[in-house]
Coordinates of N, CA and C in Angstrom, one line a residue:
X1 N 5.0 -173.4 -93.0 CA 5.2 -174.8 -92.8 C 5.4 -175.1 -91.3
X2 N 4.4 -175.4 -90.9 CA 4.5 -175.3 -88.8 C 4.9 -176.5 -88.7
X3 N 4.7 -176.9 -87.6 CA 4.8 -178.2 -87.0 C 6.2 -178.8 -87.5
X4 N 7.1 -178.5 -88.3 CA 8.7 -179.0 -88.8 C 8.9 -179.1 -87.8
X5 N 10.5 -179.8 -87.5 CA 11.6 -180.1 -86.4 C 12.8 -179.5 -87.2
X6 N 13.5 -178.6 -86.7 CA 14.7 -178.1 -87.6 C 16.0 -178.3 -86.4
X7 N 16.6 -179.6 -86.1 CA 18.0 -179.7 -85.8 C 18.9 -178.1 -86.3
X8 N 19.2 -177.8 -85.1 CA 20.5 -176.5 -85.3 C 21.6 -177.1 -84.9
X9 N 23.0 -177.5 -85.3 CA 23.9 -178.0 -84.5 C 24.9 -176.8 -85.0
X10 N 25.1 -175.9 -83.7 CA 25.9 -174.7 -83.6 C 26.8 -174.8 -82.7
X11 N 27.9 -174.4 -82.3 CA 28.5 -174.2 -81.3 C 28.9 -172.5 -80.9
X12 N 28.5 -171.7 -81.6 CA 28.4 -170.4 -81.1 C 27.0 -170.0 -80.9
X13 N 26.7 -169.6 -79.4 CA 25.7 -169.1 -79.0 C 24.6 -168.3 -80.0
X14 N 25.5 -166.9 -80.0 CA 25.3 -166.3 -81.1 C 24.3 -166.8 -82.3
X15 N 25.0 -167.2 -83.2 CA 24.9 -168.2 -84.3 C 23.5 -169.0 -83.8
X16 N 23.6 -169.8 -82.9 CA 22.4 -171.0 -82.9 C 21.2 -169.7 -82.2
X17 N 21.4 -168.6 -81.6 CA 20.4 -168.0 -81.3 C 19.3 -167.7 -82.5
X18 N 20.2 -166.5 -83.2 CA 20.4 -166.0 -84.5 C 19.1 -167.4 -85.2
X19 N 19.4 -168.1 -85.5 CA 19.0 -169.3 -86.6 C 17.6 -169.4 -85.9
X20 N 17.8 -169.5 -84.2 CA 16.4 -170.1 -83.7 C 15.4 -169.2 -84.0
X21 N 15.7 -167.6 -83.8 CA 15.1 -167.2 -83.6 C 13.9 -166.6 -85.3
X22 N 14.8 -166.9 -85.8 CA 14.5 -166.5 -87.6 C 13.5 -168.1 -87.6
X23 N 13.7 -169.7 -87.4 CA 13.3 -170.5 -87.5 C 12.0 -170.5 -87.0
X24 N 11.9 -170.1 -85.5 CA 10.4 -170.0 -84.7 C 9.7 -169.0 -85.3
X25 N 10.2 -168.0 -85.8 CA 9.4 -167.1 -86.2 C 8.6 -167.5 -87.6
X26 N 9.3 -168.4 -87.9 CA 8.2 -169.0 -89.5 C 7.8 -170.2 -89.3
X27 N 7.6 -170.5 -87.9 CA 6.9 -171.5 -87.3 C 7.4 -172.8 -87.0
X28 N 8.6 -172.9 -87.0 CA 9.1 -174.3 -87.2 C 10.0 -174.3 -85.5
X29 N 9.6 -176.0 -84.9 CA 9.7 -176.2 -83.8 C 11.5 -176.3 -84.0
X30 N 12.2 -176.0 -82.8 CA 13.9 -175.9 -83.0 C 14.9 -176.6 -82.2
X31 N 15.4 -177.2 -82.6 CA 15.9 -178.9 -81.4 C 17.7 -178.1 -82.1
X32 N 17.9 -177.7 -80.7 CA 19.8 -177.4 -80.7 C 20.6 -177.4 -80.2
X33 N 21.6 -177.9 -80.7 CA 22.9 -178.5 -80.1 C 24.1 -177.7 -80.9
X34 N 25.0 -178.0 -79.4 CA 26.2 -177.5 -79.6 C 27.1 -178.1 -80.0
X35 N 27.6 -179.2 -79.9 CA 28.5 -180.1 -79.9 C 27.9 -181.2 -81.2
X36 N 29.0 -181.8 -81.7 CA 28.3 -182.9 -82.1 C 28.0 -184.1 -81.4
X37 N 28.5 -184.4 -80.3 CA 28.3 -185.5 -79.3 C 26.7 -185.1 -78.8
X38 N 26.3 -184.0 -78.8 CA 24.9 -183.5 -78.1 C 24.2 -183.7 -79.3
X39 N 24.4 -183.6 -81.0 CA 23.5 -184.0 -81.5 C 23.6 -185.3 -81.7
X40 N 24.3 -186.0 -81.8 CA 24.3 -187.2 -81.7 C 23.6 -188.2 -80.6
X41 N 23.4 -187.6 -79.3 CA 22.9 -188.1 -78.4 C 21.2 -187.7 -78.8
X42 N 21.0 -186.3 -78.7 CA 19.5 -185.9 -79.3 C 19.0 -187.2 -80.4
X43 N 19.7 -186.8 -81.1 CA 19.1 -187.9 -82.2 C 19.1 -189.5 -82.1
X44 N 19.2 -190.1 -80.9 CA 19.1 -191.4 -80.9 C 17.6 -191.5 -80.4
X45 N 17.1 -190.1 -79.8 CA 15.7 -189.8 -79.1 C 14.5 -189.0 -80.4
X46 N 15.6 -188.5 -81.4 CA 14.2 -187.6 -82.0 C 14.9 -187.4 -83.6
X47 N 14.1 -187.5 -84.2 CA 14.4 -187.2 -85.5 C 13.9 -186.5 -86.3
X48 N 15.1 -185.1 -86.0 CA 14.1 -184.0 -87.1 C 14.1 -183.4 -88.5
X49 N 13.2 -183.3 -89.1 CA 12.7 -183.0 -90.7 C 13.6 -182.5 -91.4
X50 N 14.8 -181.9 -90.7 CA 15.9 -181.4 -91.2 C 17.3 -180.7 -90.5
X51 N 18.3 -180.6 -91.0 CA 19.2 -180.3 -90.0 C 20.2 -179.1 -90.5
X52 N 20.4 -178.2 -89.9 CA 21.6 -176.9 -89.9 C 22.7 -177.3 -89.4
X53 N 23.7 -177.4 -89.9 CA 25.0 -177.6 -89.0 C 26.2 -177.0 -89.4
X54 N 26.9 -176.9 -88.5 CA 27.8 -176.2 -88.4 C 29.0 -176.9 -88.6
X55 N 29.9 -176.6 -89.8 CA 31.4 -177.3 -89.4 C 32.4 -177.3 -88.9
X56 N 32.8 -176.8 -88.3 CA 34.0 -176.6 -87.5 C 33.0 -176.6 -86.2
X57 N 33.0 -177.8 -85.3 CA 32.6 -177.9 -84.0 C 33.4 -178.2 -82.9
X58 N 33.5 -177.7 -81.9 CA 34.0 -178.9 -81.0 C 34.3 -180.3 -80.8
X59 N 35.2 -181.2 -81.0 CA 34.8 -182.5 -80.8 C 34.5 -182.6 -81.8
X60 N 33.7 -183.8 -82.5 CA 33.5 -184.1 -83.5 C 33.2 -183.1 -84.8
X61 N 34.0 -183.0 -85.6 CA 33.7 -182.1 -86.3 C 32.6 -182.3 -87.2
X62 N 32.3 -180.8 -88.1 CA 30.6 -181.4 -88.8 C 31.0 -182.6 -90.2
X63 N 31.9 -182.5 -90.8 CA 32.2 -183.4 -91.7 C 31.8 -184.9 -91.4
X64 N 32.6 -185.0 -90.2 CA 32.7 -186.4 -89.6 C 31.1 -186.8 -88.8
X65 N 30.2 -185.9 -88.6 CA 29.2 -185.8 -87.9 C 28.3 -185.9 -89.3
X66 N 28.4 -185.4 -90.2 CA 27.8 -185.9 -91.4 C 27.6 -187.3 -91.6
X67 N 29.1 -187.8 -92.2 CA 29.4 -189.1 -92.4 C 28.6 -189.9 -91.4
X68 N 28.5 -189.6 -90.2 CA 27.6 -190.6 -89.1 C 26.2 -190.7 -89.4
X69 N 25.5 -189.4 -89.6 CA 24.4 -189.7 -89.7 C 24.1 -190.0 -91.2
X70 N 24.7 -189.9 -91.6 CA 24.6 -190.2 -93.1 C 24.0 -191.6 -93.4
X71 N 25.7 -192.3 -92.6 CA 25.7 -193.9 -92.2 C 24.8 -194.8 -91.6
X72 N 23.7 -193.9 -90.8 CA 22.6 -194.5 -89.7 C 21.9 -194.7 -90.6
X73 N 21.2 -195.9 -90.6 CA 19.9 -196.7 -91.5 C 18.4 -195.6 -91.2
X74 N 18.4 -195.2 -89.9 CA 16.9 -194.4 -89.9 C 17.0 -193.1 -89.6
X75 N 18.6 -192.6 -90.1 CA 18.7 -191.2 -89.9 C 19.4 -190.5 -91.6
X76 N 19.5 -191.4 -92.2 CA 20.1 -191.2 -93.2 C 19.5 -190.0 -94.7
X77 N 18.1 -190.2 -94.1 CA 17.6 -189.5 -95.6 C 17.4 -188.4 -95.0
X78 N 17.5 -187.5 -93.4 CA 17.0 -186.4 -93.4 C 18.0 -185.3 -93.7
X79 N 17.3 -184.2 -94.5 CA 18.6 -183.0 -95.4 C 19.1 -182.7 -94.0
X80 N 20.5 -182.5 -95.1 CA 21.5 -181.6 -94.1 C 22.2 -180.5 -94.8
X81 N 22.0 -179.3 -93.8 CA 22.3 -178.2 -94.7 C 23.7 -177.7 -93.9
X82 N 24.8 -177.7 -94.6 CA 26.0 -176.9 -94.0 C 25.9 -175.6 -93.9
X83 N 25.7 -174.9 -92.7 CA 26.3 -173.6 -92.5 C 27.0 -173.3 -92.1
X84 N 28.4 -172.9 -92.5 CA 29.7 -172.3 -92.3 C 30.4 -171.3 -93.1
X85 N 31.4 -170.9 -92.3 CA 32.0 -169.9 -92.5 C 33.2 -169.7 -93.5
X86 N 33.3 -171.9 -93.7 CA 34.5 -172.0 -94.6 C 34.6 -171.3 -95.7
X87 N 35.7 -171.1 -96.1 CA 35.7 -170.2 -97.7 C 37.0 -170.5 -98.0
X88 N 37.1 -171.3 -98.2 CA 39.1 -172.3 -98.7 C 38.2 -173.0 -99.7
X89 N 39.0 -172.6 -101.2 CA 38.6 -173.4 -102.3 C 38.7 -175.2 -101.9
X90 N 37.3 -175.4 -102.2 CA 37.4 -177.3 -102.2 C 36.7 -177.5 -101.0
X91 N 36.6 -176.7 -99.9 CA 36.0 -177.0 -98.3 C 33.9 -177.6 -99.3
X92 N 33.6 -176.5 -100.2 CA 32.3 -177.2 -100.6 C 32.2 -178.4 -100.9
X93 N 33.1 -178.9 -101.8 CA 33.3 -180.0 -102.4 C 33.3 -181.3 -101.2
X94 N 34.4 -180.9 -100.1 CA 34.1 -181.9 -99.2 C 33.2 -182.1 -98.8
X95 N 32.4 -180.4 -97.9 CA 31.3 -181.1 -97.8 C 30.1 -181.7 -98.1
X96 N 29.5 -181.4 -99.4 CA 28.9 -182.1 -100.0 C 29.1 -183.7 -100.5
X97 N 30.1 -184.1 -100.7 CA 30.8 -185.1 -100.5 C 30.5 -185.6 -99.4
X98 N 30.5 -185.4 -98.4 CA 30.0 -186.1 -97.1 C 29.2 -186.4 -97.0
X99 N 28.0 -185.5 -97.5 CA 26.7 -186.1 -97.5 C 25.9 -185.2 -97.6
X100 N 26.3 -183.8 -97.2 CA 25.0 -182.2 -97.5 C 24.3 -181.9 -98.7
X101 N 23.2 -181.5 -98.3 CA 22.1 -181.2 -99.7 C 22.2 -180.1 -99.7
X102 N 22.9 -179.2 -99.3 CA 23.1 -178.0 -99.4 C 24.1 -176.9 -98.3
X103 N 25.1 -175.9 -99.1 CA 25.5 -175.2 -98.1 C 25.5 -173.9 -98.1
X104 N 24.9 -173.4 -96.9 CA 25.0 -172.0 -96.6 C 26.2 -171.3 -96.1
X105 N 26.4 -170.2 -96.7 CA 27.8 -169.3 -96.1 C 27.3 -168.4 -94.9
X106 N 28.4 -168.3 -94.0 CA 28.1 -167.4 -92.9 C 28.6 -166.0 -93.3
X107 N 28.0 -165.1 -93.1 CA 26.8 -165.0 -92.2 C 25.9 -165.2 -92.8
X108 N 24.8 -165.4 -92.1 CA 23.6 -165.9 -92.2 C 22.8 -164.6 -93.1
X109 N 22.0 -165.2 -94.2 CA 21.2 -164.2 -94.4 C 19.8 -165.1 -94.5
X110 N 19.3 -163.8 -93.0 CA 17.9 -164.3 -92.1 C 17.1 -164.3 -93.3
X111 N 16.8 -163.8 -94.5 CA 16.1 -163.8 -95.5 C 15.9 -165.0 -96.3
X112 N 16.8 -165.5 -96.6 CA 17.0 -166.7 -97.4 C 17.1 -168.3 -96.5
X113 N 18.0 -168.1 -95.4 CA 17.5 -169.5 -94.3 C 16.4 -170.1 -94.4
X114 N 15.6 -169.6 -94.3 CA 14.0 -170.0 -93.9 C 13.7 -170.3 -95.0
X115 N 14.0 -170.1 -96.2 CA 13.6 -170.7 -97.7 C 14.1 -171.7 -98.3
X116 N 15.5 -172.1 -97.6 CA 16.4 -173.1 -97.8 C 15.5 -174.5 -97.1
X117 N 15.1 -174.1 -95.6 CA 14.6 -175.1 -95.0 C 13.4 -175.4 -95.5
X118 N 12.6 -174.2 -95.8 CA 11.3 -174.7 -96.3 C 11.7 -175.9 -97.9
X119 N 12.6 -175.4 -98.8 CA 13.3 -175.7 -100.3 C 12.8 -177.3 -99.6
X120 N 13.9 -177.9 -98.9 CA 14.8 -179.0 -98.4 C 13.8 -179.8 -97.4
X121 N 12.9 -179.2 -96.8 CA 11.9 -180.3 -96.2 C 10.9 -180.8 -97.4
X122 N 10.6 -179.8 -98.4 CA 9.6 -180.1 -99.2 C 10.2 -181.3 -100.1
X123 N 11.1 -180.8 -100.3 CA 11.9 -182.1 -100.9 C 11.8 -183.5 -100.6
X124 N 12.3 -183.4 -99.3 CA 12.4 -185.0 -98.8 C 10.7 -185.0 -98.4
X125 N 9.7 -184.9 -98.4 CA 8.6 -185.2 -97.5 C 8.0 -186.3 -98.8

């Protein structure tokens, strides 16, 4: 599935490397941010097919970074997939509640990522 846009909003290097590098390799172009103020800035410029994020961020956290784009009239319907590390009974619940179509646990398994995004763009298209 080429030509995608996959928003990574990571704040560990690591982590958003990790993701890019698994994402480009199944073809899909990779727009990422650290912060949520940096995706939120990106996105007033580009809107991509789907988004990874991370919750516990810097600054705006991913919950509340949900709820935003959630809220936006022309950013609202693109999937958002939580990836984190949370594991406190109920942390899913929130986030889905906020507005995620899906959440991945960390660590990442590079196997399954890429099937999630493929799952979740096919969806919405």
């Amino acid at each position: 599935m080429p030509d995608k846009n996959v928003m990574v909003v990571e704040d560990n290097e690591k982590n958003r490397k990790l993701m890019r590098v698994i994402l480009k390799a199944k073809g899909y172009n990779v727009i990422e941010a650290a912060t949520g103020e940096e995706a939120l800035n990106i996105l007033k410029n580009q809107k991509p097919d789907i988004i990874l994020m991370d919750i516990q961020l810097p600054g705006i956290d991913g919950i509340t970074l949900i709820k935003q784009i959630k809220g936006t009239t022309n950013l609202q319907d693109i999937p958002i997939i939580a990836v984190t590390a949370y594991a406190m009974k109920g942390d899913e619940e929130k986030i889905m509640e906020a507005g995620c179509d899906a959440y991945v646990s960390k660590p990442i398994n590079t196997q399954e990522l890429p099937l999630i995004v493929e799952k979740y763009i096919k969806k919405h298209e």
